[in-house]
PDB file of C-alpha atoms in Angstrom:
ATOM      1  CA  UNK A 697      28.650  97.248  95.827  1.00 63.00           C
ATOM      2  CA  UNK A 698      32.144  96.543  95.368  1.00 73.00           C
ATOM      3  CA  UNK A 699      34.397  98.708  97.254  1.00 91.00           C
ATOM      4  CA  UNK A 700      37.962  99.600  95.910  1.00 95.00           C
ATOM      5  CA  UNK A 701      40.370  96.527  95.169  1.00 96.00           C
ATOM      6  CA  UNK A 702      43.865  96.582  95.063  1.00 97.00           C
ATOM      7  CA  UNK A 703      46.182  93.884  94.105  1.00 97.00           C
ATOM      8  CA  UNK A 704      48.561  92.309  95.397  1.00 97.00           C
ATOM      9  CA  UNK A 705      48.462  92.717  98.663  1.00 96.00           C
ATOM     10  CA  UNK A 706      51.935  92.452  99.746  1.00 96.00           C
ATOM     11  CA  UNK A 707      54.962  92.597  97.496  1.00 96.00           C
ATOM     12  CA  UNK A 708      58.928  92.149  97.737  1.00 98.00           C
ATOM     13  CA  UNK A 709      61.490  93.542  95.294  1.00 98.00           C
ATOM     14  CA  UNK A 710      64.791  94.297  94.831  1.00 98.00           C
ATOM     15  CA  UNK A 711      66.279  97.438  94.285  1.00 98.00           C
ATOM     16  CA  UNK A 712      66.432  98.865  90.511  1.00 97.00           C
ATOM     17  CA  UNK A 713      63.418  96.394  89.613  1.00 98.00           C
ATOM     18  CA  UNK A 714      60.369  97.339  88.064  1.00 98.00           C
ATOM     19  CA  UNK A 715      56.532  97.159  89.894  1.00 98.00           C
ATOM     20  CA  UNK A 716      53.415  97.378  88.722  1.00 98.00           C
ATOM     21  CA  UNK A 717      50.277  97.893  91.355  1.00 98.00           C
ATOM     22  CA  UNK A 718      46.646  97.375  90.310  1.00 98.00           C
ATOM     23  CA  UNK A 719      43.337  98.935  91.171  1.00 98.00           C
ATOM     24  CA  UNK A 720      39.557  98.658  90.669  1.00 97.00           C
ATOM     25  CA  UNK A 721      37.625 101.790  91.937  1.00 95.00           C
ATOM     26  CA  UNK A 722      34.452 101.596  93.532  1.00 93.00           C
ATOM     27  CA  UNK A 723      31.416 100.746  91.172  1.00 92.00           C
ATOM     28  CA  UNK A 724      30.129 103.712  89.601  1.00 88.00           C
ATOM     29  CA  UNK A 725      33.295 105.648  90.503  1.00 90.00           C
ATOM     30  CA  UNK A 726      35.436 107.251  87.370  1.00 90.00           C
ATOM     31  CA  UNK A 727      38.459 108.787  89.066  1.00 91.00           C
ATOM     32  CA  UNK A 728      41.279 107.057  90.460  1.00 94.00           C
ATOM     33  CA  UNK A 729      44.210 108.683  92.552  1.00 94.00           C
ATOM     34  CA  UNK A 730      47.087 107.110  94.152  1.00 97.00           C
ATOM     35  CA  UNK A 731      49.088 107.732  97.538  1.00 97.00           C
ATOM     36  CA  UNK A 732      52.334 106.546  98.760  1.00 98.00           C
ATOM     37  CA  UNK A 733      52.229 106.102 102.971  1.00 97.00           C
ATOM     38  CA  UNK A 734      55.576 105.882 104.350  1.00 96.00           C
ATOM     39  CA  UNK A 735      55.615 104.226 107.947  1.00 92.00           C
ATOM     40  CA  UNK A 736      54.418 106.624 110.756  1.00 90.00           C
ATOM     41  CA  UNK A 737      53.431 109.071 107.441  1.00 93.00           C
ATOM     42  CA  UNK A 738      50.356 110.459 106.152  1.00 95.00           C
ATOM     43  CA  UNK A 739      49.515 109.536 102.505  1.00 96.00           C
ATOM     44  CA  UNK A 740      51.229 111.649  99.981  1.00 96.00           C
ATOM     45  CA  UNK A 741      49.416 112.066  96.634  1.00 94.00           C
ATOM     46  CA  UNK A 742      50.915 110.649  93.667  1.00 96.00           C
ATOM     47  CA  UNK A 743      48.871 111.062  91.021  1.00 95.00           C
ATOM     48  CA  UNK A 744      45.330 110.914  89.995  1.00 93.00           C
ATOM     49  CA  UNK A 745      43.552 109.625  86.700  1.00 94.00           C
ATOM     50  CA  UNK A 746      40.325 110.432  84.931  1.00 91.00           C
ATOM     51  CA  UNK A 747      38.968 109.416  81.472  1.00 91.00           C
ATOM     52  CA  UNK A 748      42.520 107.619  80.900  1.00 94.00           C
ATOM     53  CA  UNK A 749      44.711 110.931  81.449  1.00 94.00           C
ATOM     54  CA  UNK A 750      47.014 111.982  84.325  1.00 94.00           C
ATOM     55  CA  UNK A 751      44.927 115.146  85.593  1.00 90.00           C
ATOM     56  CA  UNK A 752      47.454 116.064  88.665  1.00 89.00           C
ATOM     57  CA  UNK A 753      50.206 115.037  89.781  1.00 92.00           C
ATOM     58  CA  UNK A 754      52.177 115.216  93.017  1.00 92.00           C
ATOM     59  CA  UNK A 755      55.982 115.850  93.665  1.00 93.00           C
ATOM     60  CA  UNK A 756      57.300 112.167  92.720  1.00 96.00           C
ATOM     61  CA  UNK A 757      59.605 111.751  89.893  1.00 97.00           C
ATOM     62  CA  UNK A 758      59.026 110.368  86.649  1.00 96.00           C
ATOM     63  CA  UNK A 759      59.952 106.902  87.691  1.00 97.00           C
ATOM     64  CA  UNK A 760      56.176 106.642  88.851  1.00 98.00           C
ATOM     65  CA  UNK A 761      53.892 106.576  86.045  1.00 97.00           C
ATOM     66  CA  UNK A 762      50.570 104.998  85.718  1.00 97.00           C
ATOM     67  CA  UNK A 763      47.629 104.462  83.570  1.00 97.00           C
ATOM     68  CA  UNK A 764      43.762 104.306  83.786  1.00 97.00           C
ATOM     69  CA  UNK A 765      41.728 101.821  81.485  1.00 97.00           C
ATOM     70  CA  UNK A 766      38.267 102.298  79.852  1.00 96.00           C
ATOM     71  CA  UNK A 767      37.007 100.340  82.875  1.00 95.00           C
ATOM     72  CA  UNK A 768      38.101 102.684  85.089  1.00 95.00           C
ATOM     73  CA  UNK A 769      40.708 100.482  86.570  1.00 97.00           C
ATOM     74  CA  UNK A 770      44.267 102.074  86.867  1.00 98.00           C
ATOM     75  CA  UNK A 771      47.888 100.899  87.226  1.00 98.00           C
ATOM     76  CA  UNK A 772      50.720 102.498  89.212  1.00 98.00           C
ATOM     77  CA  UNK A 773      54.079 101.784  87.835  1.00 98.00           C
ATOM     78  CA  UNK A 774      57.379 101.998  89.767  1.00 98.00           C
ATOM     79  CA  UNK A 775      60.757 102.354  87.361  1.00 97.00           C
ATOM     80  CA  UNK A 776      64.022 101.320  89.005  1.00 97.00           C
ATOM     81  CA  UNK A 777      63.104 100.770  92.571  1.00 98.00           C
ATOM     82  CA  UNK A 778      64.855 102.579  95.244  1.00 98.00           C
ATOM     83  CA  UNK A 779      65.115 101.192  99.248  1.00 97.00           C
ATOM     84  CA  UNK A 780      62.983 104.778 100.052  1.00 97.00           C
ATOM     85  CA  UNK A 781      60.013 103.184  97.754  1.00 98.00           C
ATOM     86  CA  UNK A 782      59.277 101.064 100.244  1.00 98.00           C
ATOM     87  CA  UNK A 783      55.665 101.980 101.941  1.00 97.00           C
ATOM     88  CA  UNK A 784      52.137 101.272 101.658  1.00 97.00           C
ATOM     89  CA  UNK A 785      50.654 102.331  98.439  1.00 98.00           C
ATOM     90  CA  UNK A 786      47.112 103.265  98.650  1.00 96.00           C
ATOM     91  CA  UNK A 787      44.474 103.766  95.585  1.00 96.00           C
ATOM     92  CA  UNK A 788      41.521 106.149  96.255  1.00 93.00           C
ATOM     93  CA  UNK A 789      38.366 106.221  94.009  1.00 92.00           C
ATOM     94  CA  UNK A 790      35.755 109.035  93.548  1.00 88.00           C
ATOM     95  CA  UNK A 791      33.303 110.193  91.276  1.00 84.00           C
ATOM     96  CA  UNK A 792      34.085 113.289  89.173  1.00 77.00           C
ATOM     97  CA  UNK A 793      30.621 113.522  87.498  1.00 66.00           C
ATOM     98  CA  UNK A 794      29.892 117.356  86.594  1.00 57.00           C
ATOM     99  CA  UNK A 795      27.713 118.866  89.347  1.00 54.00           C
ATOM    100  CA  UNK A 796      28.187 116.250  91.889  1.00 54.00           C
ATOM    101  CA  UNK A 797      28.667 117.241  95.339  1.00 50.00           C
ATOM    102  CA  UNK A 798      30.650 114.622  96.745  1.00 54.00           C
ATOM    103  CA  UNK A 799      34.197 114.721  97.410  1.00 66.00           C
ATOM    104  CA  UNK A 800      34.369 111.282  99.258  1.00 76.00           C
ATOM    105  CA  UNK A 801      37.606 109.381  98.412  1.00 84.00           C
ATOM    106  CA  UNK A 802      36.662 105.921  99.030  1.00 89.00           C
ATOM    107  CA  UNK A 803      40.075 103.815  99.712  1.00 92.00           C
ATOM    108  CA  UNK A 804      41.214 100.403  99.046  1.00 94.00           C
ATOM    109  CA  UNK A 805      43.136  98.209 101.302  1.00 93.00           C
ATOM    110  CA  UNK A 806      46.781  99.204  99.745  1.00 95.00           C
ATOM    111  CA  UNK A 807      49.528  97.179  99.111  1.00 97.00           C
ATOM    112  CA  UNK A 808      52.434  97.144 100.753  1.00 96.00           C
ATOM    113  CA  UNK A 809      55.451  97.248  98.898  1.00 98.00           C
ATOM    114  CA  UNK A 810      58.970  96.493 100.536  1.00 98.00           C
ATOM    115  CA  UNK A 811      62.325  97.119  98.382  1.00 98.00           C
ATOM    116  CA  UNK A 812      65.526  95.026  99.758  1.00 97.00           C
TER     117      UNK A 812
ATOM    118  CA  UNK B 833      49.488 125.399  99.113  1.00 81.00           C
ATOM    119  CA  UNK B 834      47.212 123.478 101.520  1.00 89.00           C
ATOM    120  CA  UNK B 835      48.403 122.151 104.874  1.00 94.00           C
ATOM    121  CA  UNK B 836      47.169 120.042 107.350  1.00 97.00           C
ATOM    122  CA  UNK B 837      48.706 119.749 111.175  1.00 97.00           C
ATOM    123  CA  UNK B 838      47.896 117.270 113.796  1.00 97.00           C
ATOM    124  CA  UNK B 839      50.393 118.110 116.179  1.00 95.00           C
ATOM    125  CA  UNK B 840      49.232 115.329 118.764  1.00 97.00           C
ATOM    126  CA  UNK B 841      51.250 112.473 117.358  1.00 96.00           C
ATOM    127  CA  UNK B 842      50.138 109.441 119.982  1.00 97.00           C
ATOM    128  CA  UNK B 843      47.352 109.820 122.624  1.00 97.00           C
ATOM    129  CA  UNK B 844      47.137 107.022 125.431  1.00 97.00           C
ATOM    130  CA  UNK B 845      43.734 106.749 127.166  1.00 97.00           C
ATOM    131  CA  UNK B 846      42.071 104.340 129.242  1.00 97.00           C
ATOM    132  CA  UNK B 847      38.691 102.745 127.827  1.00 97.00           C
ATOM    133  CA  UNK B 848      35.733 104.999 128.434  1.00 97.00           C
ATOM    134  CA  UNK B 849      37.441 108.401 128.560  1.00 97.00           C
ATOM    135  CA  UNK B 850      36.826 111.361 126.546  1.00 97.00           C
ATOM    136  CA  UNK B 851      39.235 111.956 123.804  1.00 97.00           C
ATOM    137  CA  UNK B 852      39.930 115.118 121.336  1.00 97.00           C
ATOM    138  CA  UNK B 853      41.935 114.876 118.554  1.00 98.00           C
ATOM    139  CA  UNK B 854      43.090 118.209 116.938  1.00 97.00           C
ATOM    140  CA  UNK B 855      43.379 119.496 113.243  1.00 98.00           C
ATOM    141  CA  UNK B 856      44.403 122.698 112.296  1.00 98.00           C
ATOM    142  CA  UNK B 857      44.739 123.347 108.436  1.00 97.00           C
ATOM    143  CA  UNK B 858      45.949 126.102 105.930  1.00 96.00           C
ATOM    144  CA  UNK B 859      44.344 127.153 102.394  1.00 93.00           C
ATOM    145  CA  UNK B 860      43.972 129.754 100.167  1.00 91.00           C
ATOM    146  CA  UNK B 861      40.498 128.560  98.516  1.00 88.00           C
ATOM    147  CA  UNK B 862      37.361 129.874  99.864  1.00 88.00           C
ATOM    148  CA  UNK B 863      35.748 126.605  99.070  1.00 88.00           C
ATOM    149  CA  UNK B 864      37.044 123.636 100.518  1.00 91.00           C
ATOM    150  CA  UNK B 865      36.321 120.172 102.379  1.00 90.00           C
ATOM    151  CA  UNK B 866      37.664 118.730 105.562  1.00 93.00           C
ATOM    152  CA  UNK B 867      37.841 114.919 106.213  1.00 93.00           C
ATOM    153  CA  UNK B 868      38.687 112.540 109.105  1.00 95.00           C
ATOM    154  CA  UNK B 869      39.835 108.958 108.065  1.00 95.00           C
ATOM    155  CA  UNK B 870      40.330 105.860 110.490  1.00 96.00           C
ATOM    156  CA  UNK B 871      43.496 103.710 109.759  1.00 96.00           C
ATOM    157  CA  UNK B 872      43.180 100.259 111.957  1.00 92.00           C
ATOM    158  CA  UNK B 873      46.273  98.059 111.495  1.00 88.00           C
ATOM    159  CA  UNK B 874      44.765  96.581 108.545  1.00 85.00           C
ATOM    160  CA  UNK B 875      45.840  99.599 106.526  1.00 86.00           C
ATOM    161  CA  UNK B 876      42.460 100.485 104.816  1.00 88.00           C
ATOM    162  CA  UNK B 877      41.443 103.908 105.365  1.00 92.00           C
ATOM    163  CA  UNK B 878      38.015 104.252 106.463  1.00 92.00           C
ATOM    164  CA  UNK B 879      36.250 107.566 105.724  1.00 90.00           C
ATOM    165  CA  UNK B 880      34.218 108.838 109.096  1.00 92.00           C
ATOM    166  CA  UNK B 881      33.066 112.409 108.098  1.00 90.00           C
ATOM    167  CA  UNK B 882      33.251 115.377 105.428  1.00 88.00           C
ATOM    168  CA  UNK B 883      32.585 118.598 106.184  1.00 89.00           C
ATOM    169  CA  UNK B 884      32.528 121.833 103.853  1.00 87.00           C
ATOM    170  CA  UNK B 885      33.901 125.129 104.417  1.00 89.00           C
ATOM    171  CA  UNK B 886      30.511 126.820 104.413  1.00 87.00           C
ATOM    172  CA  UNK B 887      28.686 124.888 107.018  1.00 84.00           C
ATOM    173  CA  UNK B 888      30.165 125.294 110.602  1.00 82.00           C
ATOM    174  CA  UNK B 889      27.430 123.275 112.038  1.00 82.00           C
ATOM    175  CA  UNK B 890      28.938 120.678 114.864  1.00 84.00           C
ATOM    176  CA  UNK B 891      28.184 116.999 113.895  1.00 85.00           C
ATOM    177  CA  UNK B 892      27.516 114.130 116.373  1.00 86.00           C
ATOM    178  CA  UNK B 893      27.382 110.633 115.272  1.00 87.00           C
ATOM    179  CA  UNK B 894      26.882 107.993 118.365  1.00 92.00           C
ATOM    180  CA  UNK B 895      30.041 108.597 120.193  1.00 94.00           C
ATOM    181  CA  UNK B 896      31.677 110.768 117.638  1.00 94.00           C
ATOM    182  CA  UNK B 897      31.341 114.388 117.088  1.00 93.00           C
ATOM    183  CA  UNK B 898      33.506 117.048 115.002  1.00 93.00           C
ATOM    184  CA  UNK B 899      33.717 120.635 115.994  1.00 94.00           C
ATOM    185  CA  UNK B 900      34.256 122.789 112.699  1.00 94.00           C
ATOM    186  CA  UNK B 901      35.549 126.473 113.421  1.00 93.00           C
ATOM    187  CA  UNK B 902      36.539 128.481 110.380  1.00 92.00           C
ATOM    188  CA  UNK B 903      38.136 131.190 112.658  1.00 92.00           C
ATOM    189  CA  UNK B 904      40.673 128.955 114.020  1.00 95.00           C
ATOM    190  CA  UNK B 905      40.939 126.871 111.349  1.00 95.00           C
ATOM    191  CA  UNK B 906      40.267 123.753 113.129  1.00 96.00           C
ATOM    192  CA  UNK B 907      38.409 120.630 112.832  1.00 96.00           C
ATOM    193  CA  UNK B 908      38.421 118.653 116.085  1.00 96.00           C
ATOM    194  CA  UNK B 909      37.336 115.191 116.604  1.00 96.00           C
ATOM    195  CA  UNK B 910      35.893 113.815 119.793  1.00 96.00           C
ATOM    196  CA  UNK B 911      35.447 110.262 120.988  1.00 96.00           C
ATOM    197  CA  UNK B 912      33.166 109.993 123.820  1.00 96.00           C
ATOM    198  CA  UNK B 913      33.206 107.094 126.333  1.00 97.00           C
ATOM    199  CA  UNK B 914      36.222 105.480 124.265  1.00 97.00           C
ATOM    200  CA  UNK B 915      36.794 101.758 123.793  1.00 97.00           C
ATOM    201  CA  UNK B 916      39.449  99.633 122.570  1.00 96.00           C
ATOM    202  CA  UNK B 917      38.115  99.273 119.434  1.00 95.00           C
ATOM    203  CA  UNK B 918      38.752 102.808 118.785  1.00 96.00           C
ATOM    204  CA  UNK B 919      42.311 102.059 118.809  1.00 97.00           C
ATOM    205  CA  UNK B 920      43.883 102.976 115.596  1.00 97.00           C
ATOM    206  CA  UNK B 921      45.641 106.054 113.257  1.00 97.00           C
ATOM    207  CA  UNK B 922      43.374 108.959 112.477  1.00 98.00           C
ATOM    208  CA  UNK B 923      44.232 111.313 109.541  1.00 97.00           C
ATOM    209  CA  UNK B 924      42.668 114.530 109.202  1.00 97.00           C
ATOM    210  CA  UNK B 925      42.496 115.683 105.389  1.00 95.00           C
ATOM    211  CA  UNK B 926      41.676 118.712 103.323  1.00 93.00           C
ATOM    212  CA  UNK B 927      40.682 119.479  99.432  1.00 89.00           C
ATOM    213  CA  UNK B 928      39.470 121.961  97.488  1.00 83.00           C
ATOM    214  CA  UNK B 929      37.317 120.061  95.407  1.00 66.00           C
ATOM    215  CA  UNK B 930      38.423 117.484  92.518  1.00 65.00           C
ATOM    216  CA  UNK B 931      42.079 118.501  93.663  1.00 65.00           C
ATOM    217  CA  UNK B 932      43.751 116.276  96.060  1.00 83.00           C
ATOM    218  CA  UNK B 933      43.801 114.985  99.456  1.00 90.00           C
ATOM    219  CA  UNK B 934      46.304 116.556 101.617  1.00 93.00           C
ATOM    220  CA  UNK B 935      46.737 114.595 105.141  1.00 96.00           C
ATOM    221  CA  UNK B 936      47.879 115.265 108.019  1.00 97.00           C
ATOM    222  CA  UNK B 937      50.609 112.975 109.985  1.00 96.00           C
ATOM    223  CA  UNK B 938      48.292 111.382 111.628  1.00 97.00           C
ATOM    224  CA  UNK B 939      47.506 110.736 115.513  1.00 98.00           C
ATOM    225  CA  UNK B 940      47.609 107.312 117.069  1.00 97.00           C
ATOM    226  CA  UNK B 941      44.943 106.491 119.375  1.00 98.00           C
ATOM    227  CA  UNK B 942      45.656 103.777 121.803  1.00 97.00           C
ATOM    228  CA  UNK B 943      42.858 103.082 124.094  1.00 97.00           C
ATOM    229  CA  UNK B 944      43.698 100.386 126.838  1.00 97.00           C
ATOM    230  CA  UNK B 945      41.076  98.170 128.576  1.00 95.00           C
TER     231      UNK B 945
END
């Protein structure tokens, strides 16, 4: 049973550039959430995708955008990178099936983004 | 708004000591779920436990135990007879169903031999 996978593992970008991070959910899951974890902090929610639509969004600027594909995988795009965007980006998958009593989110290993 | 407070930034213990990690939460929802995650140096968040707001039974899993008290809005985590492999950052988190997870800032646990 494949868990949540993310790519790439590490990434170094320059200020002003754009970056795309990818996530494949755990087998059987249909919902993907993205979190940003700055050094020494807890993860902060960016947005959540279900049925290829953004369902919820945290307090992040429009420079952060995403997409979910029919196979449930997802991308996180960040435009006009700032130094402050340097962080570990975590993807979490879950099952949003009606009636499901499980709200567990399974996390991937993360992508560490460094902006110089 | 939801909030999770982990007041202990860092805890250092010697192997075999018992240690308790504190978690206090705030929410207006009557139905909610509390979680504990472990984050080793590799970075991946490892799920440890989920508890819903209607189940205040304490739970024990091996050396791990959790104490949920709605009266004090706390969900504390105890590791008995700690081991070096327990060294990690531990996060408490809260969600009200399909909504997002709100995390605390984490507690770094250092277990020395």
